[in-house]
mmCIF file of C-alpha atoms in Angstrom:
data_model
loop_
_atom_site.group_PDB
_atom_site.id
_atom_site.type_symbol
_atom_site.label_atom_id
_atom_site.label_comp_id
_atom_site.label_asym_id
_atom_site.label_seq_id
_atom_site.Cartn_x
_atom_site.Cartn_y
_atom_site.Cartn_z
ATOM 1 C CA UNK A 1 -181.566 177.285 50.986
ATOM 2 C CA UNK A 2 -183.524 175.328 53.334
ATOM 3 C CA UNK A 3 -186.578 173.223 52.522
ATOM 4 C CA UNK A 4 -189.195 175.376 51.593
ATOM 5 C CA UNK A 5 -193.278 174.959 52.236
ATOM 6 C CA UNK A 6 -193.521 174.528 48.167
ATOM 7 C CA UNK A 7 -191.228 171.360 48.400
ATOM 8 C CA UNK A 8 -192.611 170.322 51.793
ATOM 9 C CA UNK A 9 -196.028 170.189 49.442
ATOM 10 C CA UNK A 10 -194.383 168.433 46.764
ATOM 11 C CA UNK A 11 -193.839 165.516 49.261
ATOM 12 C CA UNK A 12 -196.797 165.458 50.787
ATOM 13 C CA UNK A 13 -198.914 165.134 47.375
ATOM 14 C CA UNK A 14 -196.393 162.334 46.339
ATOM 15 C CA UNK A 15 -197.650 160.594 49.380
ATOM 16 C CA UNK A 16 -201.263 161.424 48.583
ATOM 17 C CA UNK A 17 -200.850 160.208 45.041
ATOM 18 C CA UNK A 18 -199.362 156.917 45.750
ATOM 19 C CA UNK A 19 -201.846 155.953 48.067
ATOM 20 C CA UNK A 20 -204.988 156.853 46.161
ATOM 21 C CA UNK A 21 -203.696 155.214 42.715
ATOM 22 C CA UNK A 22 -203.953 152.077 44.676
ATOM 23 C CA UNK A 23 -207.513 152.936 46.292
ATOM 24 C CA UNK A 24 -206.791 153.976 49.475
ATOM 25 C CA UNK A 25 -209.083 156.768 50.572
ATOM 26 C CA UNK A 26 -208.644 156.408 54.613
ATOM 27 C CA UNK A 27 -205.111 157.393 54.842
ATOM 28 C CA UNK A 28 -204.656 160.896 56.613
ATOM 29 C CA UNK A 29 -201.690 163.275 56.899
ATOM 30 C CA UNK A 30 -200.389 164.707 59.477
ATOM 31 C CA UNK A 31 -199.082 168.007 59.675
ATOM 32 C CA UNK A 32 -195.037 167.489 58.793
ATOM 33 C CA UNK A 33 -192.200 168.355 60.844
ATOM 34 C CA UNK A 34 -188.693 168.639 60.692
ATOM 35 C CA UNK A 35 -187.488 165.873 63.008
ATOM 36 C CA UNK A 36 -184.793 165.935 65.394
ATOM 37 C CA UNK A 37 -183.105 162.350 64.145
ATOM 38 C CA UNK A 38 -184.226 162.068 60.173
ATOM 39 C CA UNK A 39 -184.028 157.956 60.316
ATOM 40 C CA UNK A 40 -187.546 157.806 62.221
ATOM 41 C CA UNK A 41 -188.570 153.602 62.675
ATOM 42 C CA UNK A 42 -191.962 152.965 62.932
ATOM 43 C CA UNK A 43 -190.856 149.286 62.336
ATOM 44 C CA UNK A 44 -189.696 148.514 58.665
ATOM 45 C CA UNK A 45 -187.592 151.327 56.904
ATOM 46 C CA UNK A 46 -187.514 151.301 53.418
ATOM 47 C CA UNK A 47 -184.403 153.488 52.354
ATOM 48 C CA UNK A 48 -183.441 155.053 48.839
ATOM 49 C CA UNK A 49 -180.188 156.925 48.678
ATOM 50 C CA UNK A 50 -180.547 159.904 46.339
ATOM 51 C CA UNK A 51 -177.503 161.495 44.119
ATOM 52 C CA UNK A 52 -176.907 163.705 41.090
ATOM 53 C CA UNK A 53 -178.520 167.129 41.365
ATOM 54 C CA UNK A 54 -179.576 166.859 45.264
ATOM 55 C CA UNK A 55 -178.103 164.273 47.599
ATOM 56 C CA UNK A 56 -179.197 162.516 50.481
ATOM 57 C CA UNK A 57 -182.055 160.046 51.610
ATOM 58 C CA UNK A 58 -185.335 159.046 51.318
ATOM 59 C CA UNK A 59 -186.926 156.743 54.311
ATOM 60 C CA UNK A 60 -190.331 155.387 54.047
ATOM 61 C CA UNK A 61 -191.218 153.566 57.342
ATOM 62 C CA UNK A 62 -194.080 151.824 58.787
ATOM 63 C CA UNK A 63 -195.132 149.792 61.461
ATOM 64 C CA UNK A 64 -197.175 145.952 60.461
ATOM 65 C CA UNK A 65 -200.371 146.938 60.752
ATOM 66 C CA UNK A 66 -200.167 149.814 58.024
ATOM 67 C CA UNK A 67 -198.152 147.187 55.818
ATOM 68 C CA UNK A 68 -200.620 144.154 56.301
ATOM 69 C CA UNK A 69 -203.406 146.733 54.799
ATOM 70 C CA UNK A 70 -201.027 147.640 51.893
ATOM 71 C CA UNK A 71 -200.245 144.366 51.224
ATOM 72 C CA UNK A 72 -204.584 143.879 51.591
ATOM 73 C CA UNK A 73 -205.286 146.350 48.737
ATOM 74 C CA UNK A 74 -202.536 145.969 46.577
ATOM 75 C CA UNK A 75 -203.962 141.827 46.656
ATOM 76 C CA UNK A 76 -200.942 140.262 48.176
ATOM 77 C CA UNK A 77 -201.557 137.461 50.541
ATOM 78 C CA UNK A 78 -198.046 137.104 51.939
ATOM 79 C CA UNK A 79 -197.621 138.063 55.812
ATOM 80 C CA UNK A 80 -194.040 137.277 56.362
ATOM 81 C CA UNK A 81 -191.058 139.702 57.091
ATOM 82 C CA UNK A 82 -190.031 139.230 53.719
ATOM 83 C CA UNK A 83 -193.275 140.810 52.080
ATOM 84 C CA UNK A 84 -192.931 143.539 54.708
ATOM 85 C CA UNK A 85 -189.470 144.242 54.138
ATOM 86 C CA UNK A 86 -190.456 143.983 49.768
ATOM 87 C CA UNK A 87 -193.767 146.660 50.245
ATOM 88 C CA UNK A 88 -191.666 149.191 52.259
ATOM 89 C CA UNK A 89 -188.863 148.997 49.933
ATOM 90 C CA UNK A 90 -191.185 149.073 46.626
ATOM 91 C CA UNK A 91 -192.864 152.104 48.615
ATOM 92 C CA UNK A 92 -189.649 154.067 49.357
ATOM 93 C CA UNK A 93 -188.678 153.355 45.697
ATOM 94 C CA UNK A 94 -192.046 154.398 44.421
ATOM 95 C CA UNK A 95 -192.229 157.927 46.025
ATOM 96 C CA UNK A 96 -188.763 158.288 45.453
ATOM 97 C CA UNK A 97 -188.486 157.803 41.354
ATOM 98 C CA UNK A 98 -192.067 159.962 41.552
ATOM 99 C CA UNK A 99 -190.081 162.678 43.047
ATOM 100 C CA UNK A 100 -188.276 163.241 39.228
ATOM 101 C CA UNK A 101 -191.479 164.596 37.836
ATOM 102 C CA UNK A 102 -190.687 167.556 39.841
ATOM 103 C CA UNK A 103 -186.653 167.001 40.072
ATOM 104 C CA UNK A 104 -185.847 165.605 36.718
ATOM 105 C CA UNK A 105 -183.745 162.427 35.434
ATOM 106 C CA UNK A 106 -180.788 164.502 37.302
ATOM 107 C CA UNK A 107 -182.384 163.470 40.689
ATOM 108 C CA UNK A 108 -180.707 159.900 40.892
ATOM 109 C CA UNK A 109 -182.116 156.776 43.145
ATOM 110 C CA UNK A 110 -180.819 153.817 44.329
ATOM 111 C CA UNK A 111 -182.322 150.366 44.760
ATOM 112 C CA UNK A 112 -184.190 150.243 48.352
ATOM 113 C CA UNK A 113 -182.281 148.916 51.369
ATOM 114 C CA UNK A 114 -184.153 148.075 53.725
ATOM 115 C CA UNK A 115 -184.130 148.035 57.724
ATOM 116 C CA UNK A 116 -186.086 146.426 61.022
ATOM 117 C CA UNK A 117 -186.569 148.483 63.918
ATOM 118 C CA UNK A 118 -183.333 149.653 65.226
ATOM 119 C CA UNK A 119 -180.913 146.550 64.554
ATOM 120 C CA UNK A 120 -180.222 147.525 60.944
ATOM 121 C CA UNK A 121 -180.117 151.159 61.118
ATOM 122 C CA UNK A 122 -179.056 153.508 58.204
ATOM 123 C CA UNK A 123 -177.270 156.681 59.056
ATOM 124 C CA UNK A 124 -178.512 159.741 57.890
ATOM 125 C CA UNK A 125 -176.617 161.542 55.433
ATOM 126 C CA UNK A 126 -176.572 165.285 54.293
ATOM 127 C CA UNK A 127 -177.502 168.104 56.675
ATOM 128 C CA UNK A 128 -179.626 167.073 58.956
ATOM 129 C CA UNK A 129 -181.700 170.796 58.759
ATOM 130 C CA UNK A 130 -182.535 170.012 55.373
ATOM 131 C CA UNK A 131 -185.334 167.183 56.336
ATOM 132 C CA UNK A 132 -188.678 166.936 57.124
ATOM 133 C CA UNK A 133 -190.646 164.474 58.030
ATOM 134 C CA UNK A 134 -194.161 163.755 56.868
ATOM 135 C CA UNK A 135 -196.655 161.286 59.025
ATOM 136 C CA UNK A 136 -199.554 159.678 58.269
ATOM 137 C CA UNK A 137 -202.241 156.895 59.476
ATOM 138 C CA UNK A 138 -204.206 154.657 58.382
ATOM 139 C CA UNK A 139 -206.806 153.108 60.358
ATOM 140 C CA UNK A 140 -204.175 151.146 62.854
ATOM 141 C CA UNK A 141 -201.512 152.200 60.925
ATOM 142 C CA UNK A 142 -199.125 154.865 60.959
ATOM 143 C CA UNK A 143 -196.250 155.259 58.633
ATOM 144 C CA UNK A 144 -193.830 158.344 57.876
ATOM 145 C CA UNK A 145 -192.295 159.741 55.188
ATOM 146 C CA UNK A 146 -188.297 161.347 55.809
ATOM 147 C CA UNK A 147 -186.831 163.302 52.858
ATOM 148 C CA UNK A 148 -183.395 164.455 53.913
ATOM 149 C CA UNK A 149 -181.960 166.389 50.868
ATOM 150 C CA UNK A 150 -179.558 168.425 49.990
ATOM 151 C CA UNK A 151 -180.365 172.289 48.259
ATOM 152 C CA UNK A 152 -181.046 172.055 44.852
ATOM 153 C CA UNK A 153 -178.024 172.126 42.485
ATOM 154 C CA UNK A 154 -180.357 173.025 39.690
ATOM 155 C CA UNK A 155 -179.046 176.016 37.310
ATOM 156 C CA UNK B 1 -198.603 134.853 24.408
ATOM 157 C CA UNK B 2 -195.679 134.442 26.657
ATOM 158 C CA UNK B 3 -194.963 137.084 29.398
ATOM 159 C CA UNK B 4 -192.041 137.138 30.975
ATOM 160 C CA UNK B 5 -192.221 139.309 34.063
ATOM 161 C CA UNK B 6 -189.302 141.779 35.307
ATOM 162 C CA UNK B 7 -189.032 143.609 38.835
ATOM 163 C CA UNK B 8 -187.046 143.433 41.813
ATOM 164 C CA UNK B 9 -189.964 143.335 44.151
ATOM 165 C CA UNK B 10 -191.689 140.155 44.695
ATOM 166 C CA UNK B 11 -194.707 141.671 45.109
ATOM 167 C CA UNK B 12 -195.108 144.033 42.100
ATOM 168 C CA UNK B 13 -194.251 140.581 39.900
ATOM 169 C CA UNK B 14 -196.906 139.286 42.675
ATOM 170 C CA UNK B 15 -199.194 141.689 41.329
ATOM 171 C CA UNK B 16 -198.562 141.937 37.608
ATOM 172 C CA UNK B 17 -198.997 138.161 37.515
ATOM 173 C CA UNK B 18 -202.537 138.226 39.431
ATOM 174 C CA UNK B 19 -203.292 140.946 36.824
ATOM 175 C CA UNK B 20 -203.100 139.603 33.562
ATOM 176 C CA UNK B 21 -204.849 135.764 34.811
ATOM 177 C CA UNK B 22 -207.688 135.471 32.540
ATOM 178 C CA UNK B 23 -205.956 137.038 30.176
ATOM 179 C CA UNK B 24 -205.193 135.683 27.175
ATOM 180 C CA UNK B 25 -201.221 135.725 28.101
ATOM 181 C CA UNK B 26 -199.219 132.859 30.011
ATOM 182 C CA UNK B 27 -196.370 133.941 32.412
ATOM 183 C CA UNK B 28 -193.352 132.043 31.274
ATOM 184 C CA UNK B 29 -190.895 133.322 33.933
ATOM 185 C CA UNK B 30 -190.412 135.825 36.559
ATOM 186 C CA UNK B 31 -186.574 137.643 36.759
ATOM 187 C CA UNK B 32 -185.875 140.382 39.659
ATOM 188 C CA UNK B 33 -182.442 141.677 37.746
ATOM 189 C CA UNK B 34 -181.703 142.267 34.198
ATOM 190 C CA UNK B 35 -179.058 139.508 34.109
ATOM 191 C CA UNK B 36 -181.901 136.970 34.459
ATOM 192 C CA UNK B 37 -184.179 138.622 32.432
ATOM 193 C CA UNK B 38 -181.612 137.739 29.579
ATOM 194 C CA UNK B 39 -181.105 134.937 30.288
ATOM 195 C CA UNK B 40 -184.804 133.739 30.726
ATOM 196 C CA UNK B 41 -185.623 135.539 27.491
ATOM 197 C CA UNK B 42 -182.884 133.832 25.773
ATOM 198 C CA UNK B 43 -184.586 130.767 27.214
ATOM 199 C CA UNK B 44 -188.474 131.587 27.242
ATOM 200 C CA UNK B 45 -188.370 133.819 23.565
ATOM 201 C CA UNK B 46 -191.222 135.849 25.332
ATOM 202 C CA UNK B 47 -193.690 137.689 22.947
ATOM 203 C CA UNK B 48 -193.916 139.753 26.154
ATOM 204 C CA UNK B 49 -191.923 141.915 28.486
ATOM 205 C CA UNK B 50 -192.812 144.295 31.798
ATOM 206 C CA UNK B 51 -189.548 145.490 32.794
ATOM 207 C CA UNK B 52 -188.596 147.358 35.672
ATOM 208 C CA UNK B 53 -185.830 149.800 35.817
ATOM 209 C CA UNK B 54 -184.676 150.788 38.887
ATOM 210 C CA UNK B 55 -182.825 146.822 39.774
ATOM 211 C CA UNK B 56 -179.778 145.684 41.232
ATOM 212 C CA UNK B 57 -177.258 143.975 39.146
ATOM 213 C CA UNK B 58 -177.944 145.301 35.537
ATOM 214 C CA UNK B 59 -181.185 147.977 35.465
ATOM 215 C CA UNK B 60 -183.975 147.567 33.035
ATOM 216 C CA UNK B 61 -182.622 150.056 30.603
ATOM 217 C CA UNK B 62 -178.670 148.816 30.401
ATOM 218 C CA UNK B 63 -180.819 145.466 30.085
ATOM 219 C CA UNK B 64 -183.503 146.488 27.570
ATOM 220 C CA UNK B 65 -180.864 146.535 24.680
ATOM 221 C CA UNK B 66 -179.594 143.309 25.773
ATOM 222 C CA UNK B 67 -183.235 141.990 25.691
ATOM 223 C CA UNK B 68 -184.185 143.352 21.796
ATOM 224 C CA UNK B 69 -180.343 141.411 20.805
ATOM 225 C CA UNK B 70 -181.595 138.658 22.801
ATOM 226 C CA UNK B 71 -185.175 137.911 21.224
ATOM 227 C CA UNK B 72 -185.880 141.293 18.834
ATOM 228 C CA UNK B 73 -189.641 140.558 18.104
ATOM 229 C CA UNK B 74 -190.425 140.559 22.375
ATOM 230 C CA UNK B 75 -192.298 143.588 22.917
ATOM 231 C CA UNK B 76 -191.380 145.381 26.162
ATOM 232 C CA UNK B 77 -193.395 147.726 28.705
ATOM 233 C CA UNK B 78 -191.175 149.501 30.922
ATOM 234 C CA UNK B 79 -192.978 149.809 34.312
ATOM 235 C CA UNK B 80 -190.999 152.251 36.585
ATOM 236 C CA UNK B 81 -191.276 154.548 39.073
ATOM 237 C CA UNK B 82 -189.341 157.258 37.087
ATOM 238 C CA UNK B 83 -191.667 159.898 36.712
ATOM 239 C CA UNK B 84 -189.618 162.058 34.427
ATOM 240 C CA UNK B 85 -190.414 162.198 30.923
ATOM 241 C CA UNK B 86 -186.365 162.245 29.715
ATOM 242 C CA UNK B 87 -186.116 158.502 31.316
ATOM 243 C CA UNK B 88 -189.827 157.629 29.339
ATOM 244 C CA UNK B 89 -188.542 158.994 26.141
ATOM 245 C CA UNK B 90 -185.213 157.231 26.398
ATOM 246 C CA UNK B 91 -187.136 154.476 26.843
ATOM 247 C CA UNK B 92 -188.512 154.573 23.984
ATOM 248 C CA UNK B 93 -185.935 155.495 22.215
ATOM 249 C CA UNK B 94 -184.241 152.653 23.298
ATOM 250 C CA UNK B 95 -186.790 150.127 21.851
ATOM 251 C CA UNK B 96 -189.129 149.901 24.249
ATOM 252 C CA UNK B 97 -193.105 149.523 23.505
ATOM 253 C CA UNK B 98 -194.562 151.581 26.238
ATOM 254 C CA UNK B 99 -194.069 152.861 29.482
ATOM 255 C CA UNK B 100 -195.994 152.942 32.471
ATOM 256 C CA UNK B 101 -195.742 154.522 35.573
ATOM 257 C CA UNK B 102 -196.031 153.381 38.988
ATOM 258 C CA UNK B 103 -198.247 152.880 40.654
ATOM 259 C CA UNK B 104 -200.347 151.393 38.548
ATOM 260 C CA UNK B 105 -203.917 149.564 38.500
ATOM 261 C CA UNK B 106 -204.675 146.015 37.598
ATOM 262 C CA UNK B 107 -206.942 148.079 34.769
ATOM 263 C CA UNK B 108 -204.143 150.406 33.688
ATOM 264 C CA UNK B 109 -201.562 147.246 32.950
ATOM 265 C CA UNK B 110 -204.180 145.351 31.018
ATOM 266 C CA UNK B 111 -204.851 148.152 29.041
ATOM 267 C CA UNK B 112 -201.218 148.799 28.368
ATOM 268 C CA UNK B 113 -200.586 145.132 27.237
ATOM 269 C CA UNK B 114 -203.137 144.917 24.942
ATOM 270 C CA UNK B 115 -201.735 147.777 23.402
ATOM 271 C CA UNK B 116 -198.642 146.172 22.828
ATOM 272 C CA UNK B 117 -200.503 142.892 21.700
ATOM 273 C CA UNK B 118 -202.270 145.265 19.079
ATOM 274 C CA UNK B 119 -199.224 146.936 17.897
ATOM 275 C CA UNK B 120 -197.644 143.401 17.581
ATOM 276 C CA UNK B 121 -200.120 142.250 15.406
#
């Protein structure tokens, strides 16, 4: 069973939530895809490995500008790669342990790992038909989410 | 009262820490793991805990039982991620005060706290 439009939803509300819990009411979606390479860089890749009842990977990535306003409205006045590298991580992680209101505590995730552009990259696991991707912008920003999952082992 | 703050990112302690100035609470310590959340509540004897789960090392709820050994009167918010309500409950269950989920507003952790700082007293 292939992603359907009912979990492509599921992901794209997660997204919505997060951002408006912490005041954001610019950011817009994009219509999602399914992308050809499911490790898209937009810059800084935060990365949670998922296990238990559906396996594979959850990338959050971003390019500065979308993380310097993040960092803006969630208060935080460091700039440097480290608090870039921290928000994307604590994003990926965010919409990631979210995702077990509608998958349950058997829908396992890892601490973030975290990547910068290209040098660090994380290969994709699962199959790669299984992912969609789901973009979004914010002023100067742009940022996408890429949920690569396996089908759902649920009884 | 002391708060002793637990969560791998820097910038959700960041944040918790910026919260709760001007309230009547004083951050003793910050800890990114469970191993040195133990051992800074061993130290610090915090009246107050936000603990993460999802950490490297030792996570907040393999910790959270070391933590009530530790210093048993500390009162303990979970603040995760971990939207499911099996992980809240065990939680709970566990020892914990309260749970809250992320992401959370400066509001929505104050409010939590002073639960825990009524229930405490």
């Amino acid at each position: 069973m292939n992603l359907n439009s009912e979990e492509f939803q599921v992901h794209i509300d997660g997204v919505k939530h997060y951002f408006s819990q912490l005041g954001v009411d610019q950011l817009t979606i994009h219509p999602p895809f399914i992308p050809e390479d499911p490790v898209l860089s937009l810059g800084y890749t935060g990365t949670i490995t998922i296990s238990g009842a559906r396996s594979g990977q959850v990338h959050f990535s971003a390019n500065p500008p979308l993380l310097f306003a993040l960092l803006d409205q969630i208060g935080e006045q460091g700039r440097d790669k480290g608090y870039l590298q921290d928000v994307v991580g604590e994003v990926a992680n965010t919409l990631s342990g979210n995702l077990r209101r509608e998958f349950g505590k058997g829908f396992v995730i890892s601490t973030p790992a975290v990547s910068y552009d290209h040098t660090e990259r994380i290969e994709p696991s699962g199959d790669r038909r299984l992912s969609m991707a789901v973009p979004m912008s914010w002023g100067e920003g742009s940022a996408v989410l890429v949920v690569s999952l396996s089908r759902d082992q649920r009884g | 009262m002391k708060l002793l703050i637990v969560d791998d990112s820097m910038i959700i302690r960041n944040k918790i820490e910026r919260a709760v100035q001007g309230q009547p609470v004083r951050v003793v310590g910050q800890a990114k793991d469970g191993l040195q959340a133990i051992e800074l509540c061993r130290k610090e004897k915090p009246d107050l805990m936000t603990l993460d789960i999802t950490m490297p090392h030792m996570d907040g709820l393999t910790a959270l039982d070391h933590l009530l050994e530790a210093h048993p009167p500390t009162r303990i918010l979970i603040i995760s991620a971990l939207a499911d309500k099996a992980t809240a409950l065990d939680a709970m269950i566990r020892g914990a005060a309260g749970f809250l989920l992320k992401p959370f507003s400066d509001d929505e952790l104050n409010e939590a706290l002073v639960e825990l700082c009524e229930d405490a007293a």
